[in-house]
Amino acid sequence: MSLRDLLLLAVVAATSAAAVALGVRRLHRSRAGLRAALGATLACIGVTAIFAAANLALGTLLVLGARLVTGRFVSIYLVDDPTWLAISLLQGIAWSLWPRAR
Amino acid sequence: MAPTPATTAWPWPSSVVRGRTLLQTLGAAVLVLLAAIAFTPLANVVAGWISVTPQVGPADAIVVLGGGSEWPGGEMSSTALHRTARGITLHRYGLAPLLAFSGAPGRFPPSLSEIEAAFAQQCGVPPAAIVTDDRSFTTREEALHLAERLQPLGVRSILLVSDSHHLVRARRVFERHGFRVLPVPANDGPEPARAPAARFALMNRAVQEIFAVAYYRLAGWI
């Protein structure tokens, strides 16, 4: 591991530990609640992965379809953009929070 | 309002529990994979699997494959510049009499192959030694069109210049079109990625090529 990796992990560990301490001691949140929140986070990541796979698959199919229909070259690298992941994350969060909305 | 898993008390329907468990398992697997890519040499290992061993030797022609695009002012992208420089270097070493550039027109004229040819001439490569082809948008088209241009000139063996990952597929396509191929990576093999962002970029490039090879195999092009 490089110094950059260690710095990143150390900073994330420190801020996470501080957030947990703040939540438990000052805001009186339960550790069981934290476990449930972490489980919900994992489920949200799972949904995000499904949205990401669906978005990329549909984007690829549209590009290949456009080539077939128009007979012109359309680059497959149009789907190569990290924005897809960010949008998939938003979709995953919205989907995960949907049942909790009143 | 109809009861939902968020508003009803335990026990939830078993299908909901199973679904949530599946999503949590998928999420945990994704998290582990992301951590492995970001903080371990996994990306470098995968990139190493799909790279080629350089083979440099005498050939009938040097073929520089199109990479990236040109910028509005006529400058080459860094990918194209790396490949062009490698091709010119090979020619200066006397490894082949012909230097062929492949690069389709982008949004801004002239085409990439013309820009590369002009650069090669500025570096001392004689115009008579340069062949350009600007009809190709894919690796398969490059092999097809360059075979049409070069094989009537007696070219059977080529030094093929591209990125290391791309050469895995490119080599097979050009061999399918009758060339004996000596692959020459423009970037001297996959650069070890030493930071999380670089590892993600490297893994992204590697996975793209894996899918591209699978697509070319399914299509019967390699």
PDB file of C-alpha atoms in Angstrom:
ATOM      1  CA  MET A   1       0.000   0.000   0.000  1.00  0.00           C
ATOM      2  CA  SER A   2       1.207   3.451  -0.877  1.00  0.00           C
ATOM      3  CA  LEU A   3       1.199   6.548   1.297  1.00  0.00           C
ATOM      4  CA  ARG A   4      -1.773   7.841  -0.663  1.00  0.00           C
ATOM      5  CA  ASP A   5      -3.759   4.656   0.093  1.00  0.00           C
ATOM      6  CA  LEU A   6      -2.911   4.825   3.803  1.00  0.00           C
ATOM      7  CA  LEU A   7      -3.842   8.507   3.979  1.00  0.00           C
ATOM      8  CA  LEU A   8      -7.190   7.871   2.359  1.00  0.00           C
ATOM      9  CA  LEU A   9      -8.021   4.943   4.626  1.00  0.00           C
ATOM     10  CA  ALA A  10      -6.816   6.741   7.740  1.00  0.00           C
ATOM     11  CA  VAL A  11      -8.885   9.853   7.019  1.00  0.00           C
ATOM     12  CA  VAL A  12     -12.025   7.831   6.259  1.00  0.00           C
ATOM     13  CA  ALA A  13     -11.539   5.738   9.420  1.00  0.00           C
ATOM     14  CA  ALA A  14     -11.067   8.878  11.514  1.00  0.00           C
ATOM     15  CA  THR A  15     -14.115  10.743  10.222  1.00  0.00           C
ATOM     16  CA  SER A  16     -16.261   7.615  10.439  1.00  0.00           C
ATOM     17  CA  ALA A  17     -15.187   6.980  14.035  1.00  0.00           C
ATOM     18  CA  ALA A  18     -15.881  10.626  14.906  1.00  0.00           C
ATOM     19  CA  ALA A  19     -19.329  10.430  13.316  1.00  0.00           C
ATOM     20  CA  VAL A  20     -20.206   7.262  15.247  1.00  0.00           C
ATOM     21  CA  ALA A  21     -19.010   8.833  18.520  1.00  0.00           C
ATOM     22  CA  LEU A  22     -21.045  11.965  17.821  1.00  0.00           C
ATOM     23  CA  GLY A  23     -24.098   9.940  16.941  1.00  0.00           C
ATOM     24  CA  VAL A  24     -23.942   7.705  20.021  1.00  0.00           C
ATOM     25  CA  ARG A  25     -22.878  10.203  22.666  1.00  0.00           C
ATOM     26  CA  ARG A  26     -24.452  13.469  21.587  1.00  0.00           C
ATOM     27  CA  LEU A  27     -27.427  12.444  19.497  1.00  0.00           C
ATOM     28  CA  HIS A  28     -28.216   9.298  21.534  1.00  0.00           C
ATOM     29  CA  ARG A  29     -28.494   7.014  18.558  1.00  0.00           C
ATOM     30  CA  SER A  30     -28.362   3.264  19.098  1.00  0.00           C
ATOM     31  CA  ARG A  31     -25.665   0.914  17.841  1.00  0.00           C
ATOM     32  CA  ALA A  32     -28.419  -1.422  16.648  1.00  0.00           C
ATOM     33  CA  GLY A  33     -29.665   1.469  14.545  1.00  0.00           C
ATOM     34  CA  LEU A  34     -26.179   1.877  13.091  1.00  0.00           C
ATOM     35  CA  ARG A  35     -26.106  -1.798  12.138  1.00  0.00           C
ATOM     36  CA  ALA A  36     -29.478  -1.427  10.422  1.00  0.00           C
ATOM     37  CA  ALA A  37     -28.254   1.694   8.635  1.00  0.00           C
ATOM     38  CA  LEU A  38     -25.161  -0.131   7.400  1.00  0.00           C
ATOM     39  CA  GLY A  39     -27.375  -2.958   6.154  1.00  0.00           C
ATOM     40  CA  ALA A  40     -29.564  -0.444   4.339  1.00  0.00           C
ATOM     41  CA  THR A  41     -26.422   1.131   2.850  1.00  0.00           C
ATOM     42  CA  LEU A  42     -25.293  -2.224   1.506  1.00  0.00           C
ATOM     43  CA  ALA A  43     -28.742  -2.801   0.013  1.00  0.00           C
ATOM     44  CA  CYS A  44     -28.573   0.668  -1.573  1.00  0.00           C
ATOM     45  CA  ILE A  45     -25.200  -0.218  -3.107  1.00  0.00           C
ATOM     46  CA  GLY A  46     -26.721  -3.425  -4.432  1.00  0.00           C
ATOM     47  CA  VAL A  47     -29.570  -1.509  -6.063  1.00  0.00           C
ATOM     48  CA  THR A  48     -27.069   0.979  -7.489  1.00  0.00           C
ATOM     49  CA  ALA A  49     -25.120  -1.900  -9.050  1.00  0.00           C
ATOM     50  CA  ILE A  50     -28.302  -3.183 -10.679  1.00  0.00           C
ATOM     51  CA  PHE A  51     -29.151   0.272 -12.042  1.00  0.00           C
ATOM     52  CA  ALA A  52     -25.561   0.696 -13.288  1.00  0.00           C
ATOM     53  CA  ALA A  53     -25.637  -2.646 -15.095  1.00  0.00           C
ATOM     54  CA  ALA A  54     -29.043  -1.854 -16.605  1.00  0.00           C
ATOM     55  CA  ASN A  55     -27.979   1.646 -17.710  1.00  0.00           C
ATOM     56  CA  LEU A  56     -24.785   0.406 -19.323  1.00  0.00           C
ATOM     57  CA  ALA A  57     -26.510  -2.531 -20.992  1.00  0.00           C
ATOM     58  CA  LEU A  58     -29.260  -0.320 -22.408  1.00  0.00           C
ATOM     59  CA  GLY A  59     -26.739   2.314 -23.522  1.00  0.00           C
ATOM     60  CA  THR A  60     -24.684  -0.322 -25.325  1.00  0.00           C
ATOM     61  CA  LEU A  61     -27.763  -1.771 -27.002  1.00  0.00           C
ATOM     62  CA  LEU A  62     -28.836   1.694 -28.150  1.00  0.00           C
ATOM     63  CA  VAL A  63     -25.396   2.370 -29.651  1.00  0.00           C
ATOM     64  CA  LEU A  64     -25.342  -0.966 -31.461  1.00  0.00           C
ATOM     65  CA  GLY A  65     -28.936  -0.421 -32.579  1.00  0.00           C
ATOM     66  CA  ALA A  66     -28.076   3.034 -33.902  1.00  0.00           C
ATOM     67  CA  ARG A  67     -25.263   1.517 -35.957  1.00  0.00           C
ATOM     68  CA  LEU A  68     -27.639  -1.045 -37.382  1.00  0.00           C
ATOM     69  CA  VAL A  69     -30.458   1.370 -38.132  1.00  0.00           C
ATOM     70  CA  THR A  70     -28.453   4.287 -39.496  1.00  0.00           C
ATOM     71  CA  GLY A  71     -25.663   2.289 -41.119  1.00  0.00           C
ATOM     72  CA  ARG A  72     -23.241   4.868 -39.734  1.00  0.00           C
ATOM     73  CA  PHE A  73     -20.534   4.417 -37.176  1.00  0.00           C
ATOM     74  CA  VAL A  74     -21.518   5.329 -33.622  1.00  0.00           C
ATOM     75  CA  SER A  75     -18.761   4.909 -31.090  1.00  0.00           C
ATOM     76  CA  ILE A  76     -19.338   2.425 -28.285  1.00  0.00           C
ATOM     77  CA  TYR A  77     -17.157   4.666 -26.130  1.00  0.00           C
ATOM     78  CA  LEU A  78     -20.158   7.004 -25.776  1.00  0.00           C
ATOM     79  CA  VAL A  79     -21.107   4.828 -22.810  1.00  0.00           C
ATOM     80  CA  ASP A  80     -17.656   5.186 -21.277  1.00  0.00           C
ATOM     81  CA  ASP A  81     -18.321   8.007 -18.817  1.00  0.00           C
ATOM     82  CA  PRO A  82     -18.205   7.989 -14.994  1.00  0.00           C
ATOM     83  CA  THR A  83     -21.398  10.073 -15.015  1.00  0.00           C
ATOM     84  CA  TRP A  84     -23.311   6.820 -15.527  1.00  0.00           C
ATOM     85  CA  LEU A  85     -22.156   5.646 -12.101  1.00  0.00           C
ATOM     86  CA  ALA A  86     -23.117   8.891 -10.407  1.00  0.00           C
ATOM     87  CA  ILE A  87     -26.582   8.784 -11.954  1.00  0.00           C
ATOM     88  CA  SER A  88     -26.955   5.108 -11.042  1.00  0.00           C
ATOM     89  CA  LEU A  89     -26.097   6.011  -7.443  1.00  0.00           C
ATOM     90  CA  LEU A  90     -28.832   8.641  -7.392  1.00  0.00           C
ATOM     91  CA  GLN A  91     -31.277   6.118  -8.823  1.00  0.00           C
ATOM     92  CA  GLY A  92     -30.211   3.582  -6.198  1.00  0.00           C
ATOM     93  CA  ILE A  93     -30.656   6.059  -3.356  1.00  0.00           C
ATOM     94  CA  ALA A  94     -34.070   7.150  -4.600  1.00  0.00           C
ATOM     95  CA  TRP A  95     -35.221   3.560  -5.020  1.00  0.00           C
ATOM     96  CA  SER A  96     -33.964   2.618  -1.542  1.00  0.00           C
ATOM     97  CA  LEU A  97     -35.667   5.585   0.122  1.00  0.00           C
ATOM     98  CA  TRP A  98     -38.911   5.138  -1.762  1.00  0.00           C
ATOM     99  CA  PRO A  99     -40.557   2.715   0.736  1.00  0.00           C
ATOM    100  CA  ARG A 100     -39.784   5.095   3.619  1.00  0.00           C
ATOM    101  CA  ALA A 101     -41.487   8.094   2.028  1.00  0.00           C
ATOM    102  CA  ARG A 102     -44.787   9.145   3.492  1.00  0.00           C
TER     103      ARG A 102
ATOM    104  CA  MET B   1     -52.140   3.832   3.146  1.00  0.00           C
ATOM    105  CA  ALA B   2     -51.085   0.275   2.309  1.00  0.00           C
ATOM    106  CA  PRO B   3     -48.563  -1.136   4.748  1.00  0.00           C
ATOM    107  CA  THR B   4     -44.989  -1.242   3.514  1.00  0.00           C
ATOM    108  CA  PRO B   5     -41.919  -2.903   4.938  1.00  0.00           C
ATOM    109  CA  ALA B   6     -40.910   0.478   6.364  1.00  0.00           C
ATOM    110  CA  THR B   7     -44.185   1.056   8.173  1.00  0.00           C
ATOM    111  CA  THR B   8     -45.178  -2.392   9.375  1.00  0.00           C
ATOM    112  CA  ALA B   9     -43.687  -4.081  12.355  1.00  0.00           C
ATOM    113  CA  TRP B  10     -41.568  -7.233  12.159  1.00  0.00           C
ATOM    114  CA  PRO B  11     -42.064  -9.924  10.841  1.00  0.00           C
ATOM    115  CA  TRP B  12     -41.948  -8.716   7.241  1.00  0.00           C
ATOM    116  CA  PRO B  13     -43.002 -11.035   4.428  1.00  0.00           C
ATOM    117  CA  SER B  14     -40.285 -13.600   3.737  1.00  0.00           C
ATOM    118  CA  SER B  15     -39.995 -12.450   0.121  1.00  0.00           C
ATOM    119  CA  VAL B  16     -39.089  -8.961   1.317  1.00  0.00           C
ATOM    120  CA  VAL B  17     -36.510 -10.342   3.728  1.00  0.00           C
ATOM    121  CA  ARG B  18     -35.019 -12.542   1.003  1.00  0.00           C
ATOM    122  CA  GLY B  19     -34.904  -9.640  -1.422  1.00  0.00           C
ATOM    123  CA  ARG B  20     -33.264  -7.317   1.069  1.00  0.00           C
ATOM    124  CA  THR B  21     -30.726 -10.010   2.011  1.00  0.00           C
ATOM    125  CA  LEU B  22     -29.893 -10.508  -1.659  1.00  0.00           C
ATOM    126  CA  LEU B  23     -29.401  -6.780  -2.174  1.00  0.00           C
ATOM    127  CA  GLN B  24     -27.230  -6.523   0.925  1.00  0.00           C
ATOM    128  CA  THR B  25     -25.135  -9.454  -0.276  1.00  0.00           C
ATOM    129  CA  LEU B  26     -24.776  -7.844  -3.709  1.00  0.00           C
ATOM    130  CA  GLY B  27     -23.877  -4.533  -2.092  1.00  0.00           C
ATOM    131  CA  ALA B  28     -21.265  -6.173   0.119  1.00  0.00           C
ATOM    132  CA  ALA B  29     -19.772  -7.961  -2.896  1.00  0.00           C
ATOM    133  CA  VAL B  30     -19.615  -4.687  -4.841  1.00  0.00           C
ATOM    134  CA  LEU B  31     -17.969  -2.955  -1.888  1.00  0.00           C
ATOM    135  CA  VAL B  32     -15.358  -5.696  -1.552  1.00  0.00           C
ATOM    136  CA  LEU B  33     -14.658  -5.534  -5.291  1.00  0.00           C
ATOM    137  CA  LEU B  34     -14.309  -1.731  -5.223  1.00  0.00           C
ATOM    138  CA  ALA B  35     -11.944  -1.952  -2.258  1.00  0.00           C
ATOM    139  CA  ALA B  36      -9.904  -4.633  -4.010  1.00  0.00           C
ATOM    140  CA  ILE B  37      -9.606  -2.493  -7.142  1.00  0.00           C
ATOM    141  CA  ALA B  38      -8.761   0.666  -5.189  1.00  0.00           C
ATOM    142  CA  PHE B  39      -6.283  -0.678  -2.650  1.00  0.00           C
ATOM    143  CA  THR B  40      -4.728  -3.851  -4.068  1.00  0.00           C
ATOM    144  CA  PRO B  41      -2.692  -4.685  -7.216  1.00  0.00           C
ATOM    145  CA  LEU B  42      -5.751  -6.407  -8.722  1.00  0.00           C
ATOM    146  CA  ALA B  43      -6.084  -3.857 -11.541  1.00  0.00           C
ATOM    147  CA  ASN B  44      -2.426  -4.247 -12.442  1.00  0.00           C
ATOM    148  CA  VAL B  45      -2.737  -8.040 -12.428  1.00  0.00           C
ATOM    149  CA  VAL B  46      -5.796  -8.014 -14.711  1.00  0.00           C
ATOM    150  CA  ALA B  47      -4.155  -5.472 -17.018  1.00  0.00           C
ATOM    151  CA  GLY B  48      -1.082  -7.682 -17.145  1.00  0.00           C
ATOM    152  CA  TRP B  49      -3.177 -10.670 -18.199  1.00  0.00           C
ATOM    153  CA  ILE B  50      -4.528  -8.848 -21.237  1.00  0.00           C
ATOM    154  CA  SER B  51      -1.349  -7.175 -22.390  1.00  0.00           C
ATOM    155  CA  VAL B  52       0.978  -8.444 -25.091  1.00  0.00           C
ATOM    156  CA  THR B  53       4.669  -9.162 -25.029  1.00  0.00           C
ATOM    157  CA  PRO B  54       6.419  -6.693 -27.346  1.00  0.00           C
ATOM    158  CA  GLN B  55       8.066  -8.192 -30.409  1.00  0.00           C
ATOM    159  CA  VAL B  56      10.365  -5.820 -32.240  1.00  0.00           C
ATOM    160  CA  GLY B  57      12.128  -6.878 -35.405  1.00  0.00           C
ATOM    161  CA  PRO B  58      12.364  -6.229 -39.146  1.00  0.00           C
ATOM    162  CA  ALA B  59       9.066  -6.102 -41.008  1.00  0.00           C
ATOM    163  CA  ASP B  60       7.605  -4.924 -44.302  1.00  0.00           C
ATOM    164  CA  ALA B  61       5.735  -2.005 -42.709  1.00  0.00           C
ATOM    165  CA  ILE B  62       5.003  -0.226 -39.453  1.00  0.00           C
ATOM    166  CA  VAL B  63       1.286   0.256 -38.817  1.00  0.00           C
ATOM    167  CA  VAL B  64       0.174   2.868 -36.293  1.00  0.00           C
ATOM    168  CA  LEU B  65      -3.455   2.410 -35.295  1.00  0.00           C
ATOM    169  CA  GLY B  66      -5.726   5.376 -34.716  1.00  0.00           C
ATOM    170  CA  GLY B  67      -6.100   6.332 -31.084  1.00  0.00           C
ATOM    171  CA  GLY B  68      -8.282   9.001 -29.556  1.00  0.00           C
ATOM    172  CA  SER B  69      -8.921  11.955 -31.738  1.00  0.00           C
ATOM    173  CA  GLU B  70      -7.510  15.251 -32.698  1.00  0.00           C
ATOM    174  CA  TRP B  71      -8.256  18.505 -30.926  1.00  0.00           C
ATOM    175  CA  PRO B  72      -9.827  21.487 -32.696  1.00  0.00           C
ATOM    176  CA  GLY B  73      -6.477  23.150 -33.353  1.00  0.00           C
ATOM    177  CA  GLY B  74      -5.156  20.069 -35.170  1.00  0.00           C
ATOM    178  CA  GLU B  75      -3.197  18.687 -32.236  1.00  0.00           C
ATOM    179  CA  MET B  76      -3.100  14.964 -31.610  1.00  0.00           C
ATOM    180  CA  SER B  77      -4.517  13.484 -28.441  1.00  0.00           C
ATOM    181  CA  SER B  78      -1.893  12.128 -26.059  1.00  0.00           C
ATOM    182  CA  THR B  79      -2.816   8.582 -27.078  1.00  0.00           C
ATOM    183  CA  ALA B  80      -2.310   9.371 -30.757  1.00  0.00           C
ATOM    184  CA  LEU B  81       0.927  11.205 -29.996  1.00  0.00           C
ATOM    185  CA  HIS B  82       2.371   8.244 -28.068  1.00  0.00           C
ATOM    186  CA  ARG B  83       1.553   5.877 -30.895  1.00  0.00           C
ATOM    187  CA  THR B  84       2.846   8.181 -33.597  1.00  0.00           C
ATOM    188  CA  ALA B  85       6.105   8.766 -31.748  1.00  0.00           C
ATOM    189  CA  ARG B  86       6.601   5.022 -31.356  1.00  0.00           C
ATOM    190  CA  GLY B  87       5.975   4.445 -35.036  1.00  0.00           C
ATOM    191  CA  ILE B  88       8.421   7.170 -36.043  1.00  0.00           C
ATOM    192  CA  THR B  89      11.057   5.770 -33.688  1.00  0.00           C
ATOM    193  CA  LEU B  90      10.706   2.302 -35.188  1.00  0.00           C
ATOM    194  CA  HIS B  91      11.083   3.782 -38.669  1.00  0.00           C
ATOM    195  CA  ARG B  92      14.154   5.751 -37.645  1.00  0.00           C
ATOM    196  CA  TYR B  93      15.706   2.489 -36.416  1.00  0.00           C
ATOM    197  CA  GLY B  94      15.285   1.141 -39.963  1.00  0.00           C
ATOM    198  CA  LEU B  95      12.975  -1.716 -38.974  1.00  0.00           C
ATOM    199  CA  ALA B  96      10.591  -1.223 -41.897  1.00  0.00           C
ATOM    200  CA  PRO B  97      10.584   0.883 -45.063  1.00  0.00           C
ATOM    201  CA  LEU B  98       6.931   1.916 -44.825  1.00  0.00           C
ATOM    202  CA  LEU B  99       5.087   3.770 -42.074  1.00  0.00           C
ATOM    203  CA  ALA B 100       1.295   3.552 -42.233  1.00  0.00           C
ATOM    204  CA  PHE B 101      -1.083   5.697 -40.202  1.00  0.00           C
ATOM    205  CA  SER B 102      -4.736   4.862 -39.705  1.00  0.00           C
ATOM    206  CA  GLY B 103      -7.138   7.482 -38.395  1.00  0.00           C
ATOM    207  CA  ALA B 104     -10.595   8.490 -39.518  1.00  0.00           C
ATOM    208  CA  PRO B 105     -11.781  12.085 -39.882  1.00  0.00           C
ATOM    209  CA  GLY B 106     -13.151  13.491 -36.654  1.00  0.00           C
ATOM    210  CA  ARG B 107     -15.322  16.556 -36.202  1.00  0.00           C
ATOM    211  CA  PHE B 108     -12.517  18.817 -37.316  1.00  0.00           C
ATOM    212  CA  PRO B 109     -10.490  18.344 -40.508  1.00  0.00           C
ATOM    213  CA  PRO B 110      -7.908  17.147 -41.374  1.00  0.00           C
ATOM    214  CA  SER B 111      -8.145  13.494 -40.410  1.00  0.00           C
ATOM    215  CA  LEU B 112      -6.012  12.020 -37.639  1.00  0.00           C
ATOM    216  CA  SER B 113      -3.962   9.993 -40.125  1.00  0.00           C
ATOM    217  CA  GLU B 114      -3.127  13.160 -42.069  1.00  0.00           C
ATOM    218  CA  ILE B 115      -2.087  14.956 -38.884  1.00  0.00           C
ATOM    219  CA  GLU B 116       0.119  12.031 -37.905  1.00  0.00           C
ATOM    220  CA  ALA B 117       1.652  11.859 -41.379  1.00  0.00           C
ATOM    221  CA  ALA B 118       2.450  15.575 -41.274  1.00  0.00           C
ATOM    222  CA  PHE B 119       4.096  15.148 -37.882  1.00  0.00           C
ATOM    223  CA  ALA B 120       6.136  12.211 -39.165  1.00  0.00           C
ATOM    224  CA  GLN B 121       7.380  14.309 -42.074  1.00  0.00           C
ATOM    225  CA  GLN B 122       8.395  17.070 -39.681  1.00  0.00           C
ATOM    226  CA  CYS B 123      10.397  14.409 -37.833  1.00  0.00           C
ATOM    227  CA  GLY B 124      12.276  13.511 -41.016  1.00  0.00           C
ATOM    228  CA  VAL B 125      10.301  10.581 -42.384  1.00  0.00           C
ATOM    229  CA  PRO B 126      10.257  10.864 -46.201  1.00  0.00           C
ATOM    230  CA  PRO B 127       6.773  11.368 -47.690  1.00  0.00           C
ATOM    231  CA  ALA B 128       7.322   8.421 -50.015  1.00  0.00           C
ATOM    232  CA  ALA B 129       7.597   6.130 -46.985  1.00  0.00           C
ATOM    233  CA  ILE B 130       4.260   7.225 -45.504  1.00  0.00           C
ATOM    234  CA  VAL B 131       0.882   5.604 -46.193  1.00  0.00           C
ATOM    235  CA  THR B 132      -2.340   6.968 -44.727  1.00  0.00           C
ATOM    236  CA  ASP B 133      -5.830   5.578 -44.466  1.00  0.00           C
ATOM    237  CA  ASP B 134      -8.719   7.604 -43.070  1.00  0.00           C
ATOM    238  CA  ARG B 135     -11.633   5.312 -43.828  1.00  0.00           C
ATOM    239  CA  SER B 136     -11.682   3.260 -40.626  1.00  0.00           C
ATOM    240  CA  PHE B 137     -13.653   3.803 -37.430  1.00  0.00           C
ATOM    241  CA  THR B 138     -13.085   0.409 -35.793  1.00  0.00           C
ATOM    242  CA  THR B 139     -10.149  -1.976 -35.367  1.00  0.00           C
ATOM    243  CA  ARG B 140     -11.722  -4.435 -37.774  1.00  0.00           C
ATOM    244  CA  GLU B 141     -12.124  -1.738 -40.427  1.00  0.00           C
ATOM    245  CA  GLU B 142      -8.487  -0.731 -39.918  1.00  0.00           C
ATOM    246  CA  ALA B 143      -7.351  -4.287 -40.630  1.00  0.00           C
ATOM    247  CA  LEU B 144      -9.601  -4.547 -43.669  1.00  0.00           C
ATOM    248  CA  HIS B 145      -8.657  -1.210 -45.248  1.00  0.00           C
ATOM    249  CA  LEU B 146      -4.950  -1.456 -44.476  1.00  0.00           C
ATOM    250  CA  ALA B 147      -4.873  -4.938 -46.000  1.00  0.00           C
ATOM    251  CA  GLU B 148      -6.356  -3.410 -49.146  1.00  0.00           C
ATOM    252  CA  ARG B 149      -3.718  -0.650 -49.154  1.00  0.00           C
ATOM    253  CA  LEU B 150      -0.600  -2.543 -48.074  1.00  0.00           C
ATOM    254  CA  GLN B 151      -0.846  -6.101 -49.342  1.00  0.00           C
ATOM    255  CA  PRO B 152      -0.758  -5.043 -53.038  1.00  0.00           C
ATOM    256  CA  LEU B 153       2.537  -3.336 -52.125  1.00  0.00           C
ATOM    257  CA  GLY B 154       3.942  -6.675 -51.003  1.00  0.00           C
ATOM    258  CA  VAL B 155       3.492  -6.061 -47.279  1.00  0.00           C
ATOM    259  CA  ARG B 156       3.046  -9.309 -45.403  1.00  0.00           C
ATOM    260  CA  SER B 157       4.667  -8.623 -42.034  1.00  0.00           C
ATOM    261  CA  ILE B 158       3.939  -5.571 -39.898  1.00  0.00           C
ATOM    262  CA  LEU B 159       5.062  -3.957 -36.690  1.00  0.00           C
ATOM    263  CA  LEU B 160       1.678  -3.085 -35.180  1.00  0.00           C
ATOM    264  CA  VAL B 161       1.685  -0.090 -32.850  1.00  0.00           C
ATOM    265  CA  SER B 162      -1.130   0.538 -30.400  1.00  0.00           C
ATOM    266  CA  ASP B 163      -1.780   0.435 -26.653  1.00  0.00           C
ATOM    267  CA  SER B 164      -0.815  -2.806 -24.957  1.00  0.00           C
ATOM    268  CA  HIS B 165      -4.377  -3.808 -24.083  1.00  0.00           C
ATOM    269  CA  HIS B 166      -5.744  -2.970 -27.517  1.00  0.00           C
ATOM    270  CA  LEU B 167      -3.026  -5.068 -29.192  1.00  0.00           C
ATOM    271  CA  VAL B 168      -4.505  -8.313 -27.844  1.00  0.00           C
ATOM    272  CA  ARG B 169      -7.537  -7.825 -30.106  1.00  0.00           C
ATOM    273  CA  ALA B 170      -5.854  -5.824 -32.847  1.00  0.00           C
ATOM    274  CA  ARG B 171      -3.164  -8.440 -33.413  1.00  0.00           C
ATOM    275  CA  ARG B 172      -5.729 -11.196 -33.935  1.00  0.00           C
ATOM    276  CA  VAL B 173      -7.807  -9.090 -36.312  1.00  0.00           C
ATOM    277  CA  PHE B 174      -4.801  -8.176 -38.449  1.00  0.00           C
ATOM    278  CA  GLU B 175      -3.631 -11.809 -38.482  1.00  0.00           C
ATOM    279  CA  ARG B 176      -7.114 -12.754 -39.707  1.00  0.00           C
ATOM    280  CA  HIS B 177      -6.551 -10.426 -42.636  1.00  0.00           C
ATOM    281  CA  GLY B 178      -3.345 -12.105 -43.677  1.00  0.00           C
ATOM    282  CA  PHE B 179      -0.610 -10.187 -41.878  1.00  0.00           C
ATOM    283  CA  ARG B 180       2.199 -11.597 -39.781  1.00  0.00           C
ATOM    284  CA  VAL B 181       2.062  -9.303 -36.759  1.00  0.00           C
ATOM    285  CA  LEU B 182       4.802  -8.115 -34.419  1.00  0.00           C
ATOM    286  CA  PRO B 183       2.995  -6.213 -31.655  1.00  0.00           C
ATOM    287  CA  VAL B 184       4.661  -3.088 -30.312  1.00  0.00           C
ATOM    288  CA  PRO B 185       2.922  -1.357 -27.410  1.00  0.00           C
ATOM    289  CA  ALA B 186       3.110   2.401 -27.595  1.00  0.00           C
ATOM    290  CA  ASN B 187       3.167   2.678 -23.807  1.00  0.00           C
ATOM    291  CA  ASP B 188       5.813   0.009 -23.081  1.00  0.00           C
ATOM    292  CA  GLY B 189       3.282  -2.300 -21.488  1.00  0.00           C
ATOM    293  CA  PRO B 190       0.654  -1.453 -18.882  1.00  0.00           C
ATOM    294  CA  GLU B 191       1.906   1.181 -16.515  1.00  0.00           C
ATOM    295  CA  PRO B 192       1.607  -0.006 -12.874  1.00  0.00           C
ATOM    296  CA  ALA B 193      -1.150   2.042 -11.302  1.00  0.00           C
ATOM    297  CA  ARG B 194      -0.158   3.330  -7.886  1.00  0.00           C
ATOM    298  CA  ALA B 195      -3.192   5.293  -6.739  1.00  0.00           C
ATOM    299  CA  PRO B 196      -6.866   4.358  -6.356  1.00  0.00           C
ATOM    300  CA  ALA B 197      -8.027   6.620  -9.187  1.00  0.00           C
ATOM    301  CA  ALA B 198      -5.371   5.248 -11.539  1.00  0.00           C
ATOM    302  CA  ARG B 199      -6.266   1.670 -10.573  1.00  0.00           C
ATOM    303  CA  PHE B 200      -9.925   2.312 -11.343  1.00  0.00           C
ATOM    304  CA  ALA B 201      -9.004   3.826 -14.716  1.00  0.00           C
ATOM    305  CA  LEU B 202      -6.741   0.869 -15.513  1.00  0.00           C
ATOM    306  CA  MET B 203      -9.375  -1.685 -14.516  1.00  0.00           C
ATOM    307  CA  ASN B 204     -11.952   0.223 -16.582  1.00  0.00           C
ATOM    308  CA  ARG B 205      -9.677   0.036 -19.632  1.00  0.00           C
ATOM    309  CA  ALA B 206      -8.952  -3.644 -19.041  1.00  0.00           C
ATOM    310  CA  VAL B 207     -12.617  -4.581 -18.648  1.00  0.00           C
ATOM    311  CA  GLN B 208     -13.483  -2.637 -21.816  1.00  0.00           C
ATOM    312  CA  GLU B 209     -10.967  -4.681 -23.784  1.00  0.00           C
ATOM    313  CA  ILE B 210     -12.186  -7.953 -22.275  1.00  0.00           C
ATOM    314  CA  PHE B 211     -15.714  -7.142 -23.438  1.00  0.00           C
ATOM    315  CA  ALA B 212     -14.408  -6.006 -26.827  1.00  0.00           C
ATOM    316  CA  VAL B 213     -12.529  -9.275 -27.326  1.00  0.00           C
ATOM    317  CA  ALA B 214     -15.658 -11.210 -26.354  1.00  0.00           C
ATOM    318  CA  TYR B 215     -17.727  -9.149 -28.827  1.00  0.00           C
ATOM    319  CA  TYR B 216     -15.222  -9.706 -31.640  1.00  0.00           C
ATOM    320  CA  ARG B 217     -15.183 -13.437 -30.897  1.00  0.00           C
ATOM    321  CA  LEU B 218     -18.980 -13.615 -30.913  1.00  0.00           C
ATOM    322  CA  ALA B 219     -19.039 -11.741 -34.208  1.00  0.00           C
ATOM    323  CA  GLY B 220     -16.477 -14.155 -35.641  1.00  0.00           C
ATOM    324  CA  TRP B 221     -13.930 -11.438 -36.383  1.00  0.00           C
ATOM    325  CA  ILE B 222     -11.158 -13.101 -34.358  1.00  0.00           C
TER     326      ILE B 222
END
